[in-house]
Tab-separated table of N, CA and C in Angstrom:
chain	number	residue	atom	x	y	z
A	1469	MET	N	77.599	87.865	94.024
A	1469	MET	CA	78.702	88.798	94.010
A	1469	MET	C	78.813	89.428	92.630
A	1470	SER	N	79.191	90.677	92.649
A	1470	SER	CA	79.329	91.384	91.383
A	1470	SER	C	80.677	91.041	90.736
A	1471	ALA	N	80.797	91.403	89.502
A	1471	ALA	CA	82.035	91.143	88.763
A	1471	ALA	C	83.197	91.918	89.366
A	1472	ARG	N	82.937	93.118	89.857
A	1472	ARG	CA	84.002	93.929	90.460
A	1472	ARG	C	84.502	93.286	91.752
A	1473	THR	N	83.600	92.703	92.536
A	1473	THR	CA	84.008	92.038	93.775
A	1473	THR	C	84.878	90.823	93.480
A	1474	ILE	N	84.534	90.086	92.462
A	1474	ILE	CA	85.340	88.931	92.070
A	1474	ILE	C	86.716	89.383	91.605
A	1475	LYS	N	86.769	90.466	90.833
A	1475	LYS	CA	88.059	91.004	90.399
A	1475	LYS	C	88.881	91.472	91.587
A	1476	ARG	N	88.239	92.073	92.588
A	1476	ARG	CA	88.960	92.527	93.777
A	1476	ARG	C	89.547	91.356	94.554
A	1477	LEU	N	88.769	90.300	94.718
A	1477	LEU	CA	89.289	89.104	95.389
A	1477	LEU	C	90.462	88.516	94.614
A	1478	PHE	N	90.330	88.472	93.300
A	1478	PHE	CA	91.410	87.993	92.447
A	1478	PHE	C	92.666	88.834	92.645
A	1479	VAL	N	92.498	90.151	92.676
A	1479	VAL	CA	93.637	91.054	92.852
A	1479	VAL	C	94.327	90.793	94.183
A	1480	TRP	N	93.575	90.675	95.255
A	1480	TRP	CA	94.169	90.456	96.580
A	1480	TRP	C	94.892	89.118	96.660
A	1481	VAL	N	94.269	88.072	96.182
A	1481	VAL	CA	94.875	86.739	96.284
A	1481	VAL	C	96.138	86.646	95.437
A	1482	ILE	N	96.056	87.077	94.202
A	1482	ILE	CA	97.210	86.992	93.298
A	1482	ILE	C	98.333	87.916	93.765
A	1483	SER	N	97.988	89.110	94.238
A	1483	SER	CA	99.012	90.055	94.681
A	1483	SER	C	99.769	89.543	95.891
A	1484	MET	N	99.061	89.002	96.862
A	1484	MET	CA	99.746	88.489	98.046
A	1484	MET	C	100.574	87.250	97.703
A	1485	ALA	N	100.077	86.409	96.809
A	1485	ALA	CA	100.861	85.246	96.381
A	1485	ALA	C	102.140	85.697	95.667
A	1486	LEU	N	102.017	86.688	94.805
A	1486	LEU	CA	103.205	87.221	94.124
A	1486	LEU	C	104.153	87.898	95.096
A	1487	GLY	N	103.613	88.549	96.113
A	1487	GLY	CA	104.451	89.160	97.138
A	1487	GLY	C	105.269	88.127	97.888
A	1488	PHE	N	104.639	86.994	98.231
A	1488	PHE	CA	105.361	85.928	98.917
A	1488	PHE	C	106.409	85.299	98.012
A	1489	VAL	N	106.066	85.091	96.756
A	1489	VAL	CA	107.027	84.499	95.815
A	1489	VAL	C	108.193	85.459	95.572
A	1490	ALA	N	107.902	86.739	95.384
A	1490	ALA	CA	108.965	87.718	95.156
A	1490	ALA	C	109.892	87.809	96.364
A	1491	THR	N	109.334	87.784	97.555
A	1491	THR	CA	110.163	87.838	98.757
A	1491	THR	C	111.017	86.589	98.873
A	1492	TRP	N	110.445	85.433	98.579
A	1492	TRP	CA	111.214	84.192	98.623
A	1492	TRP	C	112.372	84.240	97.621
A	1493	LEU	N	112.100	84.773	96.428
A	1493	LEU	CA	113.160	84.886	95.422
A	1493	LEU	C	114.246	85.867	95.859
A	1494	ILE	N	113.850	86.951	96.480
A	1494	ILE	CA	114.831	87.923	96.974
A	1494	ILE	C	115.730	87.280	98.024
A	1495	ILE	N	115.121	86.521	98.928
A	1495	ILE	CA	115.892	85.903	100.002
A	1495	ILE	C	116.816	84.812	99.473
A	1496	THR	N	116.286	83.936	98.632
A	1496	THR	CA	117.083	82.779	98.217
A	1496	THR	C	118.041	83.067	97.062
A	1497	ILE	N	117.688	84.005	96.193
A	1497	ILE	CA	118.547	84.288	95.041
A	1497	ILE	C	119.224	85.649	95.153
A	1498	GLY	N	118.475	86.660	95.596
A	1498	GLY	CA	119.016	88.020	95.644
A	1498	GLY	C	120.103	88.220	96.679
A	1499	PHE	N	119.883	87.701	97.877
A	1499	PHE	CA	120.887	87.865	98.929
A	1499	PHE	C	122.220	87.214	98.569
A	1500	PRO	N	122.237	85.968	98.066
A	1500	PRO	CA	123.528	85.385	97.682
A	1500	PRO	C	124.215	86.115	96.525
A	1501	LEU	N	123.453	86.783	95.659
A	1501	LEU	CA	124.089	87.551	94.585
A	1501	LEU	C	124.804	88.768	95.142
A	1502	VAL	N	124.225	89.381	96.162
A	1502	VAL	CA	124.828	90.570	96.756
A	1502	VAL	C	125.980	90.196	97.676
A	1503	LYS	N	125.778	89.137	98.432
A	1503	LYS	CA	126.793	88.699	99.397
A	1503	LYS	C	127.030	87.205	99.186
A	1504	PRO	N	128.060	86.829	98.407
A	1504	PRO	CA	128.253	85.422	98.025
A	1504	PRO	C	128.398	84.457	99.199
A	1505	GLU	N	128.880	84.902	100.325
A	1505	GLU	CA	129.031	83.975	101.454
A	1505	GLU	C	127.702	83.686	102.152
A	1506	ALA	N	126.600	84.290	101.676
A	1506	ALA	CA	125.273	84.085	102.263
A	1506	ALA	C	124.474	83.033	101.499
A	1507	THR	N	125.141	82.008	100.996
A	1507	THR	CA	124.430	80.971	100.246
A	1507	THR	C	123.604	80.107	101.185
A	1508	GLY	N	122.523	79.587	100.674
A	1508	GLY	CA	121.683	78.680	101.437
A	1508	GLY	C	120.782	79.349	102.457
A	1509	ILE	N	120.392	80.593	102.231
A	1509	ILE	CA	119.489	81.273	103.159
A	1509	ILE	C	118.079	80.741	102.939
A	1510	THR	N	117.414	80.387	104.022
A	1510	THR	CA	116.041	79.915	103.957
A	1510	THR	C	115.140	80.896	104.702
A	1511	ILE	N	113.838	80.646	104.628
A	1511	ILE	CA	112.893	81.496	105.350
A	1511	ILE	C	113.126	81.364	106.847
A	1512	ALA	N	113.453	80.180	107.316
A	1512	ALA	CA	113.721	79.986	108.744
A	1512	ALA	C	114.955	80.776	109.185
A	1513	ASP	N	115.987	80.830	108.327
A	1513	ASP	CA	117.176	81.618	108.653
A	1513	ASP	C	116.867	83.106	108.656
A	1514	TYR	N	116.083	83.535	107.708
A	1514	TYR	CA	115.713	84.945	107.590
A	1514	TYR	C	114.781	85.358	108.721
A	1515	GLY	N	113.896	84.469	109.118
A	1515	GLY	CA	112.939	84.744	110.181
A	1515	GLY	C	111.531	84.874	109.619
A	1516	ARG	N	110.587	84.190	110.255
A	1516	ARG	CA	109.213	84.208	109.740
A	1516	ARG	C	108.578	85.582	109.859
A	1517	VAL	N	108.829	86.268	110.961
A	1517	VAL	CA	108.244	87.600	111.140
A	1517	VAL	C	108.848	88.575	110.138
A	1518	TYR	N	110.165	88.498	109.938
A	1518	TYR	CA	110.802	89.362	108.946
A	1518	TYR	C	110.291	89.043	107.544
A	1519	PHE	N	110.082	87.753	107.280
A	1519	PHE	CA	109.558	87.357	105.971
A	1519	PHE	C	108.175	87.971	105.742
A	1520	LEU	N	107.293	87.884	106.741
A	1520	LEU	CA	105.947	88.451	106.596
A	1520	LEU	C	105.991	89.971	106.473
A	1521	THR	N	106.846	90.620	107.263
A	1521	THR	CA	106.914	92.086	107.189
A	1521	THR	C	107.613	92.564	105.923
A	1522	THR	N	108.215	91.664	105.185
A	1522	THR	CA	108.752	91.994	103.869
A	1522	THR	C	107.756	91.641	102.770
A	1523	ALA	N	107.104	90.490	102.881
A	1523	ALA	CA	106.229	89.993	101.820
A	1523	ALA	C	104.936	90.784	101.707
A	1524	ILE	N	104.356	91.184	102.817
A	1524	ILE	CA	103.071	91.893	102.764
A	1524	ILE	C	103.207	93.258	102.081
A	1525	PRO	N	104.195	94.082	102.414
A	1525	PRO	CA	104.331	95.345	101.655
A	1525	PRO	C	104.625	95.143	100.165
A	1526	ILE	N	105.402	94.116	99.838
A	1526	ILE	CA	105.632	93.832	98.419
A	1526	ILE	C	104.323	93.409	97.761
A	1527	GLY	N	103.505	92.661	98.485
A	1527	GLY	CA	102.179	92.294	97.984
A	1527	GLY	C	101.316	93.517	97.754
A	1528	PHE	N	101.408	94.515	98.638
A	1528	PHE	CA	100.651	95.754	98.456
A	1528	PHE	C	101.082	96.495	97.189
A	1529	ILE	N	102.351	96.408	96.851
A	1529	ILE	CA	102.814	97.022	95.605
A	1529	ILE	C	102.120	96.367	94.411
A	1530	PHE	N	102.002	95.037	94.454
A	1530	PHE	CA	101.273	94.336	93.391
A	1530	PHE	C	99.794	94.716	93.388
A	1531	VAL	N	99.195	94.904	94.573
A	1531	VAL	CA	97.788	95.325	94.650
A	1531	VAL	C	97.602	96.657	93.937
A	1532	ILE	N	98.499	97.591	94.179
A	1532	ILE	CA	98.387	98.920	93.564
A	1532	ILE	C	98.421	98.804	92.042
A	1533	TRP	N	99.351	98.037	91.511
A	1533	TRP	CA	99.468	97.921	90.059
A	1533	TRP	C	98.301	97.158	89.443
A	1534	PHE	N	97.881	96.061	90.084
A	1534	PHE	CA	96.732	95.324	89.560
A	1534	PHE	C	95.461	96.156	89.653
A	1535	ASP	N	95.327	96.940	90.709
A	1535	ASP	CA	94.158	97.814	90.840
A	1535	ASP	C	94.129	98.823	89.698
A	1536	TYR	N	95.267	99.346	89.356
A	1536	TYR	CA	95.342	100.321	88.271
A	1536	TYR	C	94.983	99.682	86.925
A	1537	PHE	N	95.568	98.523	86.631
A	1537	PHE	CA	95.371	97.914	85.321
A	1537	PHE	C	94.010	97.218	85.172
A	1538	LEU	N	93.492	96.643	86.254
A	1538	LEU	CA	92.210	95.928	86.169
A	1538	LEU	C	91.025	96.813	86.535
A	1539	ASP	N	91.279	98.053	86.957
A	1539	ASP	CA	90.235	99.028	87.283
A	1539	ASP	C	89.249	98.461	88.290
A	1540	THR	N	89.775	97.979	89.432
A	1540	THR	CA	88.913	97.419	90.473
A	1540	THR	C	88.445	98.453	91.463
A	1541	LYS	N	89.035	99.641	91.449
A	1541	LYS	CA	88.679	100.744	92.347
A	1541	LYS	C	88.859	100.373	93.817
A	1542	ILE	N	89.891	99.577	94.132
A	1542	ILE	CA	90.214	99.315	95.529
A	1542	ILE	C	90.734	100.598	96.159
A	1543	LEU	N	91.613	101.270	95.465
A	1543	LEU	CA	92.105	102.572	95.901
A	1543	LEU	C	91.257	103.651	95.226
A	1544	VAL	N	90.843	104.603	96.005
A	1544	VAL	CA	90.009	105.665	95.426
A	1544	VAL	C	90.879	106.576	94.576
A	1545	ASP	N	90.271	107.144	93.569
A	1545	ASP	CA	91.004	108.014	92.640
A	1545	ASP	C	91.291	109.362	93.246
């Protein structure tokens, strides 16, 4: 594998992991800050499908930024 392919795999794995972590933080910390009576929200309360449909697009945002900074050329110029 070339160095660019390894960087691309790194970008995808790290971006999706950050997307899941960011979504988890939004659900567990962000929601109670906006609505104080919503304390103790978990992924099960939020819904697994809703969690995935929130986490994957946030992960794509990380992919875009990592692609730009690491010059992996995942997105064409």
